[in-house]
PDB file of C-alpha atoms in Angstrom:
ATOM      1  CA  UNK A   1       1.123  48.799 -77.179  1.00 65.00           C
ATOM      2  CA  UNK A   2       0.308  47.577 -73.678  1.00 76.00           C
ATOM      3  CA  UNK A   3       3.221  46.420 -71.567  1.00 92.00           C
ATOM      4  CA  UNK A   4       3.593  43.253 -69.534  1.00 96.00           C
ATOM      5  CA  UNK A   5       0.698  43.033 -67.105  1.00 97.00           C
ATOM      6  CA  UNK A   6       0.970  41.220 -63.809  1.00 97.00           C
ATOM      7  CA  UNK A   7      -1.894  40.600 -61.419  1.00 96.00           C
ATOM      8  CA  UNK A   8      -2.415  41.062 -58.602  1.00 97.00           C
ATOM      9  CA  UNK A   9       0.030  43.833 -57.641  1.00 96.00           C
ATOM     10  CA  UNK A  10      -0.010  42.934 -53.970  1.00 96.00           C
ATOM     11  CA  UNK A  11      -0.875  39.742 -52.156  1.00 96.00           C
ATOM     12  CA  UNK A  12      -0.843  38.758 -48.502  1.00 97.00           C
ATOM     13  CA  UNK A  13      -0.959  35.092 -47.586  1.00 97.00           C
ATOM     14  CA  UNK A  14      -0.230  32.980 -44.538  1.00 97.00           C
ATOM     15  CA  UNK A  15       2.205  30.117 -44.206  1.00 97.00           C
ATOM     16  CA  UNK A  16       0.959  26.867 -45.690  1.00 97.00           C
ATOM     17  CA  UNK A  17      -1.377  28.492 -48.187  1.00 97.00           C
ATOM     18  CA  UNK A  18      -0.891  28.428 -51.922  1.00 97.00           C
ATOM     19  CA  UNK A  19      -0.888  31.310 -54.373  1.00 97.00           C
ATOM     20  CA  UNK A  20      -1.273  31.816 -58.112  1.00 98.00           C
ATOM     21  CA  UNK A  21       0.211  34.790 -59.920  1.00 98.00           C
ATOM     22  CA  UNK A  22      -0.719  35.838 -63.425  1.00 98.00           C
ATOM     23  CA  UNK A  23       1.235  37.410 -66.277  1.00 98.00           C
ATOM     24  CA  UNK A  24      -0.009  38.702 -69.624  1.00 97.00           C
ATOM     25  CA  UNK A  25       2.883  39.318 -72.034  1.00 96.00           C
ATOM     26  CA  UNK A  26       3.127  42.068 -74.602  1.00 94.00           C
ATOM     27  CA  UNK A  27       1.000  41.311 -77.631  1.00 93.00           C
ATOM     28  CA  UNK A  28       2.997  39.175 -80.067  1.00 90.00           C
ATOM     29  CA  UNK A  29       5.449  38.006 -77.433  1.00 90.00           C
ATOM     30  CA  UNK A  30       5.474  34.250 -77.032  1.00 91.00           C
ATOM     31  CA  UNK A  31       8.222  33.769 -74.468  1.00 91.00           C
ATOM     32  CA  UNK A  32       7.598  34.379 -70.761  1.00 94.00           C
ATOM     33  CA  UNK A  33      10.116  34.188 -67.930  1.00 94.00           C
ATOM     34  CA  UNK A  34       9.623  34.526 -64.189  1.00 97.00           C
ATOM     35  CA  UNK A  35      12.048  35.947 -61.650  1.00 96.00           C
ATOM     36  CA  UNK A  36      12.003  36.297 -57.887  1.00 96.00           C
ATOM     37  CA  UNK A  37      13.462  39.464 -56.378  1.00 94.00           C
ATOM     38  CA  UNK A  38      14.485  39.567 -52.732  1.00 89.00           C
ATOM     39  CA  UNK A  39      16.593  42.241 -51.002  1.00 79.00           C
ATOM     40  CA  UNK A  40      19.628  40.058 -50.418  1.00 77.00           C
ATOM     41  CA  UNK A  41      19.552  37.903 -53.549  1.00 81.00           C
ATOM     42  CA  UNK A  42      18.693  40.263 -56.359  1.00 86.00           C
ATOM     43  CA  UNK A  43      16.685  38.735 -59.207  1.00 92.00           C
ATOM     44  CA  UNK A  44      16.734  34.960 -59.435  1.00 94.00           C
ATOM     45  CA  UNK A  45      15.483  33.037 -62.441  1.00 94.00           C
ATOM     46  CA  UNK A  46      12.511  30.777 -61.777  1.00 96.00           C
ATOM     47  CA  UNK A  47      11.464  29.384 -65.156  1.00 92.00           C
ATOM     48  CA  UNK A  48      10.911  30.187 -68.806  1.00 92.00           C
ATOM     49  CA  UNK A  49       8.078  29.193 -71.124  1.00 93.00           C
ATOM     50  CA  UNK A  50       7.672  29.254 -74.876  1.00 91.00           C
ATOM     51  CA  UNK A  51       4.784  27.798 -76.842  1.00 90.00           C
ATOM     52  CA  UNK A  52       3.268  26.338 -73.673  1.00 93.00           C
ATOM     53  CA  UNK A  53       6.471  24.388 -72.927  1.00 93.00           C
ATOM     54  CA  UNK A  54       8.851  24.961 -70.056  1.00 92.00           C
ATOM     55  CA  UNK A  55      12.242  25.517 -71.655  1.00 88.00           C
ATOM     56  CA  UNK A  56      14.343  26.259 -68.626  1.00 87.00           C
ATOM     57  CA  UNK A  57      14.046  26.059 -64.862  1.00 91.00           C
ATOM     58  CA  UNK A  58      15.963  27.729 -62.064  1.00 92.00           C
ATOM     59  CA  UNK A  59      17.122  26.253 -58.800  1.00 92.00           C
ATOM     60  CA  UNK A  60      13.890  26.454 -56.843  1.00 95.00           C
ATOM     61  CA  UNK A  61      12.008  23.698 -54.995  1.00 96.00           C
ATOM     62  CA  UNK A  62       9.128  21.851 -56.590  1.00 95.00           C
ATOM     63  CA  UNK A  63       6.649  24.008 -54.657  1.00 97.00           C
ATOM     64  CA  UNK A  64       7.222  26.569 -57.409  1.00 97.00           C
ATOM     65  CA  UNK A  65       5.517  25.697 -60.662  1.00 97.00           C
ATOM     66  CA  UNK A  66       4.224  27.466 -63.705  1.00 97.00           C
ATOM     67  CA  UNK A  67       2.436  27.054 -66.964  1.00 97.00           C
ATOM     68  CA  UNK A  68       1.751  28.895 -70.168  1.00 97.00           C
ATOM     69  CA  UNK A  69      -1.493  28.980 -72.094  1.00 97.00           C
ATOM     70  CA  UNK A  70      -2.086  28.966 -75.835  1.00 96.00           C
ATOM     71  CA  UNK A  71      -2.526  32.769 -75.815  1.00 95.00           C
ATOM     72  CA  UNK A  72       0.975  33.063 -74.227  1.00 95.00           C
ATOM     73  CA  UNK A  73      -0.397  34.198 -70.874  1.00 97.00           C
ATOM     74  CA  UNK A  74       1.391  32.551 -67.999  1.00 98.00           C
ATOM     75  CA  UNK A  75       0.714  31.693 -64.392  1.00 98.00           C
ATOM     76  CA  UNK A  76       3.005  30.653 -61.630  1.00 98.00           C
ATOM     77  CA  UNK A  77       1.945  28.819 -58.509  1.00 98.00           C
ATOM     78  CA  UNK A  78       3.603  28.485 -55.145  1.00 97.00           C
ATOM     79  CA  UNK A  79       2.231  25.814 -52.836  1.00 95.00           C
ATOM     80  CA  UNK A  80       2.731  25.418 -49.092  1.00 96.00           C
ATOM     81  CA  UNK A  81       3.981  28.965 -48.695  1.00 97.00           C
ATOM     82  CA  UNK A  82       6.922  29.679 -46.417  1.00 97.00           C
ATOM     83  CA  UNK A  83       7.975  32.979 -44.857  1.00 96.00           C
ATOM     84  CA  UNK A  84      11.008  33.028 -47.148  1.00 94.00           C
ATOM     85  CA  UNK A  85       8.758  33.116 -50.205  1.00 96.00           C
ATOM     86  CA  UNK A  86       7.976  36.757 -49.447  1.00 96.00           C
ATOM     87  CA  UNK A  87       9.354  38.577 -52.467  1.00 96.00           C
ATOM     88  CA  UNK A  88       8.599  40.560 -55.581  1.00 95.00           C
ATOM     89  CA  UNK A  89       7.776  38.176 -58.421  1.00 97.00           C
ATOM     90  CA  UNK A  90       8.569  39.590 -61.838  1.00 97.00           C
ATOM     91  CA  UNK A  91       7.426  38.367 -65.199  1.00 97.00           C
ATOM     92  CA  UNK A  92       9.252  39.215 -68.413  1.00 94.00           C
ATOM     93  CA  UNK A  93       8.263  38.650 -72.000  1.00 92.00           C
ATOM     94  CA  UNK A  94      10.017  38.621 -75.346  1.00 88.00           C
ATOM     95  CA  UNK A  95       9.231  37.590 -78.886  1.00 84.00           C
ATOM     96  CA  UNK A  96      11.053  34.306 -78.539  1.00 76.00           C
ATOM     97  CA  UNK A  97      13.697  32.485 -76.533  1.00 69.00           C
ATOM     98  CA  UNK A  98      17.230  33.701 -76.958  1.00 64.00           C
ATOM     99  CA  UNK A  99      16.121  36.443 -79.293  1.00 60.00           C
ATOM    100  CA  UNK A 100      17.950  39.651 -78.496  1.00 58.00           C
ATOM    101  CA  UNK A 101      18.014  39.505 -74.752  1.00 58.00           C
ATOM    102  CA  UNK A 102      17.874  43.265 -74.457  1.00 58.00           C
ATOM    103  CA  UNK A 103      14.340  42.995 -75.731  1.00 68.00           C
ATOM    104  CA  UNK A 104      13.214  41.387 -72.498  1.00 84.00           C
ATOM    105  CA  UNK A 105      10.378  43.489 -71.093  1.00 91.00           C
ATOM    106  CA  UNK A 106       9.451  43.232 -67.445  1.00 94.00           C
ATOM    107  CA  UNK A 107       6.145  43.792 -65.712  1.00 96.00           C
ATOM    108  CA  UNK A 108       5.868  45.773 -62.483  1.00 96.00           C
ATOM    109  CA  UNK A 109       5.670  42.580 -60.468  1.00 96.00           C
ATOM    110  CA  UNK A 110       3.498  41.037 -57.789  1.00 97.00           C
ATOM    111  CA  UNK A 111       4.601  41.765 -54.232  1.00 96.00           C
ATOM    112  CA  UNK A 112       3.874  38.672 -52.147  1.00 97.00           C
ATOM    113  CA  UNK A 113       3.973  38.847 -48.369  1.00 97.00           C
ATOM    114  CA  UNK A 114       3.750  35.621 -46.390  1.00 97.00           C
ATOM    115  CA  UNK A 115       2.778  36.035 -42.739  1.00 95.00           C
TER     116      UNK A 115
ATOM    117  CA  UNK B   1      26.783  30.517 -55.426  1.00 68.00           C
ATOM    118  CA  UNK B   2      26.492  34.087 -56.690  1.00 78.00           C
ATOM    119  CA  UNK B   3      27.851  33.998 -60.238  1.00 91.00           C
ATOM    120  CA  UNK B   4      27.292  37.718 -60.772  1.00 95.00           C
ATOM    121  CA  UNK B   5      28.298  40.058 -57.990  1.00 94.00           C
ATOM    122  CA  UNK B   6      27.710  43.726 -57.367  1.00 95.00           C
ATOM    123  CA  UNK B   7      29.728  44.416 -54.262  1.00 92.00           C
ATOM    124  CA  UNK B   8      28.526  47.967 -53.698  1.00 94.00           C
ATOM    125  CA  UNK B   9      24.946  47.984 -52.402  1.00 94.00           C
ATOM    126  CA  UNK B  10      24.748  51.747 -52.802  1.00 96.00           C
ATOM    127  CA  UNK B  11      26.497  54.698 -54.403  1.00 97.00           C
ATOM    128  CA  UNK B  12      25.964  58.429 -53.973  1.00 98.00           C
ATOM    129  CA  UNK B  13      27.239  60.999 -56.480  1.00 98.00           C
ATOM    130  CA  UNK B  14      26.715  64.673 -57.181  1.00 98.00           C
ATOM    131  CA  UNK B  15      24.712  65.807 -60.178  1.00 97.00           C
ATOM    132  CA  UNK B  16      26.961  66.376 -63.178  1.00 97.00           C
ATOM    133  CA  UNK B  17      29.685  64.017 -61.941  1.00 98.00           C
ATOM    134  CA  UNK B  18      30.487  60.537 -63.202  1.00 98.00           C
ATOM    135  CA  UNK B  19      28.776  57.482 -61.701  1.00 98.00           C
ATOM    136  CA  UNK B  20      30.687  54.204 -61.934  1.00 98.00           C
ATOM    137  CA  UNK B  21      28.875  51.004 -61.103  1.00 98.00           C
ATOM    138  CA  UNK B  22      30.825  47.774 -60.951  1.00 98.00           C
ATOM    139  CA  UNK B  23      30.012  44.132 -61.543  1.00 97.00           C
ATOM    140  CA  UNK B  24      32.098  40.955 -61.309  1.00 97.00           C
ATOM    141  CA  UNK B  25      31.296  37.500 -62.624  1.00 96.00           C
ATOM    142  CA  UNK B  26      32.759  34.085 -62.055  1.00 95.00           C
ATOM    143  CA  UNK B  27      31.418  31.959 -64.918  1.00 91.00           C
ATOM    144  CA  UNK B  28      33.722  32.156 -67.925  1.00 91.00           C
ATOM    145  CA  UNK B  29      30.916  30.797 -70.128  1.00 89.00           C
ATOM    146  CA  UNK B  30      29.060  34.105 -69.881  1.00 90.00           C
ATOM    147  CA  UNK B  31      29.434  35.990 -73.123  1.00 86.00           C
ATOM    148  CA  UNK B  32      26.675  38.567 -73.055  1.00 89.00           C
ATOM    149  CA  UNK B  33      26.120  41.179 -70.397  1.00 92.00           C
ATOM    150  CA  UNK B  34      23.350  43.662 -69.746  1.00 92.00           C
ATOM    151  CA  UNK B  35      22.524  46.476 -67.367  1.00 95.00           C
ATOM    152  CA  UNK B  36      18.985  47.064 -66.191  1.00 95.00           C
ATOM    153  CA  UNK B  37      17.630  50.025 -64.272  1.00 96.00           C
ATOM    154  CA  UNK B  38      14.797  49.717 -61.786  1.00 94.00           C
ATOM    155  CA  UNK B  39      12.672  52.400 -60.169  1.00 93.00           C
ATOM    156  CA  UNK B  40      10.541  51.573 -57.109  1.00 88.00           C
ATOM    157  CA  UNK B  41       7.217  49.917 -57.913  1.00 84.00           C
ATOM    158  CA  UNK B  42       8.281  49.342 -61.530  1.00 89.00           C
ATOM    159  CA  UNK B  43       9.866  46.438 -63.350  1.00 92.00           C
ATOM    160  CA  UNK B  44      13.486  46.600 -64.523  1.00 93.00           C
ATOM    161  CA  UNK B  45      14.074  48.280 -67.873  1.00 93.00           C
ATOM    162  CA  UNK B  46      16.920  47.504 -70.240  1.00 91.00           C
ATOM    163  CA  UNK B  47      19.689  50.099 -70.326  1.00 94.00           C
ATOM    164  CA  UNK B  48      22.685  48.867 -72.289  1.00 94.00           C
ATOM    165  CA  UNK B  49      24.397  45.610 -73.236  1.00 92.00           C
ATOM    166  CA  UNK B  50      27.762  44.303 -74.402  1.00 92.00           C
ATOM    167  CA  UNK B  51      28.909  41.063 -75.931  1.00 88.00           C
ATOM    168  CA  UNK B  52      32.208  39.448 -75.088  1.00 88.00           C
ATOM    169  CA  UNK B  53      33.696  40.270 -78.475  1.00 90.00           C
ATOM    170  CA  UNK B  54      33.738  43.932 -77.477  1.00 92.00           C
ATOM    171  CA  UNK B  55      35.343  45.775 -74.612  1.00 94.00           C
ATOM    172  CA  UNK B  56      33.244  48.921 -74.754  1.00 96.00           C
ATOM    173  CA  UNK B  57      29.759  49.961 -75.789  1.00 95.00           C
ATOM    174  CA  UNK B  58      28.310  53.465 -75.636  1.00 96.00           C
ATOM    175  CA  UNK B  59      24.790  54.800 -75.724  1.00 95.00           C
ATOM    176  CA  UNK B  60      24.498  58.493 -75.000  1.00 97.00           C
ATOM    177  CA  UNK B  61      25.488  59.180 -71.404  1.00 97.00           C
ATOM    178  CA  UNK B  62      25.918  55.464 -70.690  1.00 98.00           C
ATOM    179  CA  UNK B  63      29.050  53.431 -71.420  1.00 98.00           C
ATOM    180  CA  UNK B  64      29.709  49.835 -70.439  1.00 97.00           C
ATOM    181  CA  UNK B  65      33.257  48.486 -70.237  1.00 97.00           C
ATOM    182  CA  UNK B  66      34.116  44.804 -70.205  1.00 97.00           C
ATOM    183  CA  UNK B  67      37.401  43.332 -68.964  1.00 96.00           C
ATOM    184  CA  UNK B  68      37.191  39.624 -69.775  1.00 95.00           C
ATOM    185  CA  UNK B  69      40.508  38.689 -68.221  1.00 95.00           C
ATOM    186  CA  UNK B  70      39.402  40.191 -64.915  1.00 96.00           C
ATOM    187  CA  UNK B  71      35.798  39.012 -65.361  1.00 96.00           C
ATOM    188  CA  UNK B  72      34.705  42.542 -64.590  1.00 97.00           C
ATOM    189  CA  UNK B  73      32.373  45.034 -66.145  1.00 96.00           C
ATOM    190  CA  UNK B  74      31.455  48.561 -65.253  1.00 98.00           C
ATOM    191  CA  UNK B  75      28.771  51.052 -66.183  1.00 98.00           C
ATOM    192  CA  UNK B  76      29.726  54.723 -66.484  1.00 98.00           C
ATOM    193  CA  UNK B  77      27.086  57.430 -66.432  1.00 98.00           C
ATOM    194  CA  UNK B  78      28.326  60.853 -67.513  1.00 97.00           C
ATOM    195  CA  UNK B  79      27.037  63.324 -66.534  1.00 97.00           C
ATOM    196  CA  UNK B  80      24.865  61.916 -63.767  1.00 98.00           C
ATOM    197  CA  UNK B  81      21.386  63.381 -63.400  1.00 97.00           C
ATOM    198  CA  UNK B  82      18.909  63.169 -60.502  1.00 96.00           C
ATOM    199  CA  UNK B  83      16.582  61.117 -62.710  1.00 96.00           C
ATOM    200  CA  UNK B  84      19.288  58.437 -62.842  1.00 97.00           C
ATOM    201  CA  UNK B  85      18.617  57.645 -59.177  1.00 97.00           C
ATOM    202  CA  UNK B  86      17.482  54.024 -59.229  1.00 97.00           C
ATOM    203  CA  UNK B  87      18.680  50.485 -58.580  1.00 96.00           C
ATOM    204  CA  UNK B  88      21.010  49.196 -61.287  1.00 97.00           C
ATOM    205  CA  UNK B  89      21.274  45.475 -61.956  1.00 96.00           C
ATOM    206  CA  UNK B  90      24.031  43.790 -63.873  1.00 96.00           C
ATOM    207  CA  UNK B  91      23.014  40.585 -65.698  1.00 93.00           C
ATOM    208  CA  UNK B  92      24.823  37.922 -67.676  1.00 92.00           C
ATOM    209  CA  UNK B  93      23.925  35.143 -70.050  1.00 87.00           C
ATOM    210  CA  UNK B  94      25.354  32.739 -72.582  1.00 79.00           C
ATOM    211  CA  UNK B  95      24.400  34.118 -75.981  1.00 63.00           C
ATOM    212  CA  UNK B  96      24.458  30.857 -77.841  1.00 59.00           C
ATOM    213  CA  UNK B  97      21.611  29.200 -75.991  1.00 61.00           C
ATOM    214  CA  UNK B  98      17.989  29.509 -77.063  1.00 65.00           C
ATOM    215  CA  UNK B  99      16.994  30.905 -73.728  1.00 72.00           C
ATOM    216  CA  UNK B 100      16.225  34.205 -72.107  1.00 75.00           C
ATOM    217  CA  UNK B 101      17.635  33.090 -68.772  1.00 85.00           C
ATOM    218  CA  UNK B 102      19.612  35.907 -67.200  1.00 89.00           C
ATOM    219  CA  UNK B 103      21.795  35.700 -64.102  1.00 91.00           C
ATOM    220  CA  UNK B 104      21.452  38.924 -62.164  1.00 93.00           C
ATOM    221  CA  UNK B 105      23.582  40.590 -59.547  1.00 94.00           C
ATOM    222  CA  UNK B 106      22.109  41.888 -56.318  1.00 93.00           C
ATOM    223  CA  UNK B 107      21.881  45.479 -57.527  1.00 94.00           C
ATOM    224  CA  UNK B 108      23.416  48.845 -56.656  1.00 96.00           C
ATOM    225  CA  UNK B 109      21.247  51.713 -55.463  1.00 96.00           C
ATOM    226  CA  UNK B 110      22.451  54.905 -57.130  1.00 98.00           C
ATOM    227  CA  UNK B 111      21.517  58.231 -55.563  1.00 98.00           C
ATOM    228  CA  UNK B 112      22.340  61.333 -57.582  1.00 97.00           C
ATOM    229  CA  UNK B 113      22.296  64.404 -55.370  1.00 96.00           C
ATOM    230  CA  UNK B 114      21.165  67.712 -56.951  1.00 92.00           C
TER     231      UNK B 114
END
């Protein structure tokens, strides 16, 4: 069974640009969550989707948005990039929301560098 | 406001010895705790969990202890092996909600010396 796939693996952008990151969950998984990892902050929750609906949102500005498609694939978008947005963005999938949290499977992430 | 704290950024132990990683939390609503392990260039992988109705959970070489009154949990690895060298994240959640939202600590880098 293929794991969680995130594309691209690496991305370099400049301030003011926008970026879209993609996540394909494990087959059969319908819940997708996004996290931002930075050296000083650890992993911070961005948002969670299930059945194309955002179920939960973290404390991030409106420049961060996401969506989920009918095939459970998800994208997140960051507009007007700032230097502080440089981070590893991780996607995680599970069968459903709140269902055995230990069964949250993470992708390898997209490393975004903003210059 | 860091609700889950891992105050030791790094830890170095000798192979065969015990590794103890610590985690503190401030939100008394948390009732489910997990440890994740992360190697470079890979996503975190689930290691072990504990609910607030227990004070100990074991899985092979890994044991998690929970002290609710102190809002503290720890992960013990015995014996430590070089392959255990990784970043360990503590995470917490409220089990009752229909959500996969986890609150993570900042991580502890464990180095097991051969």
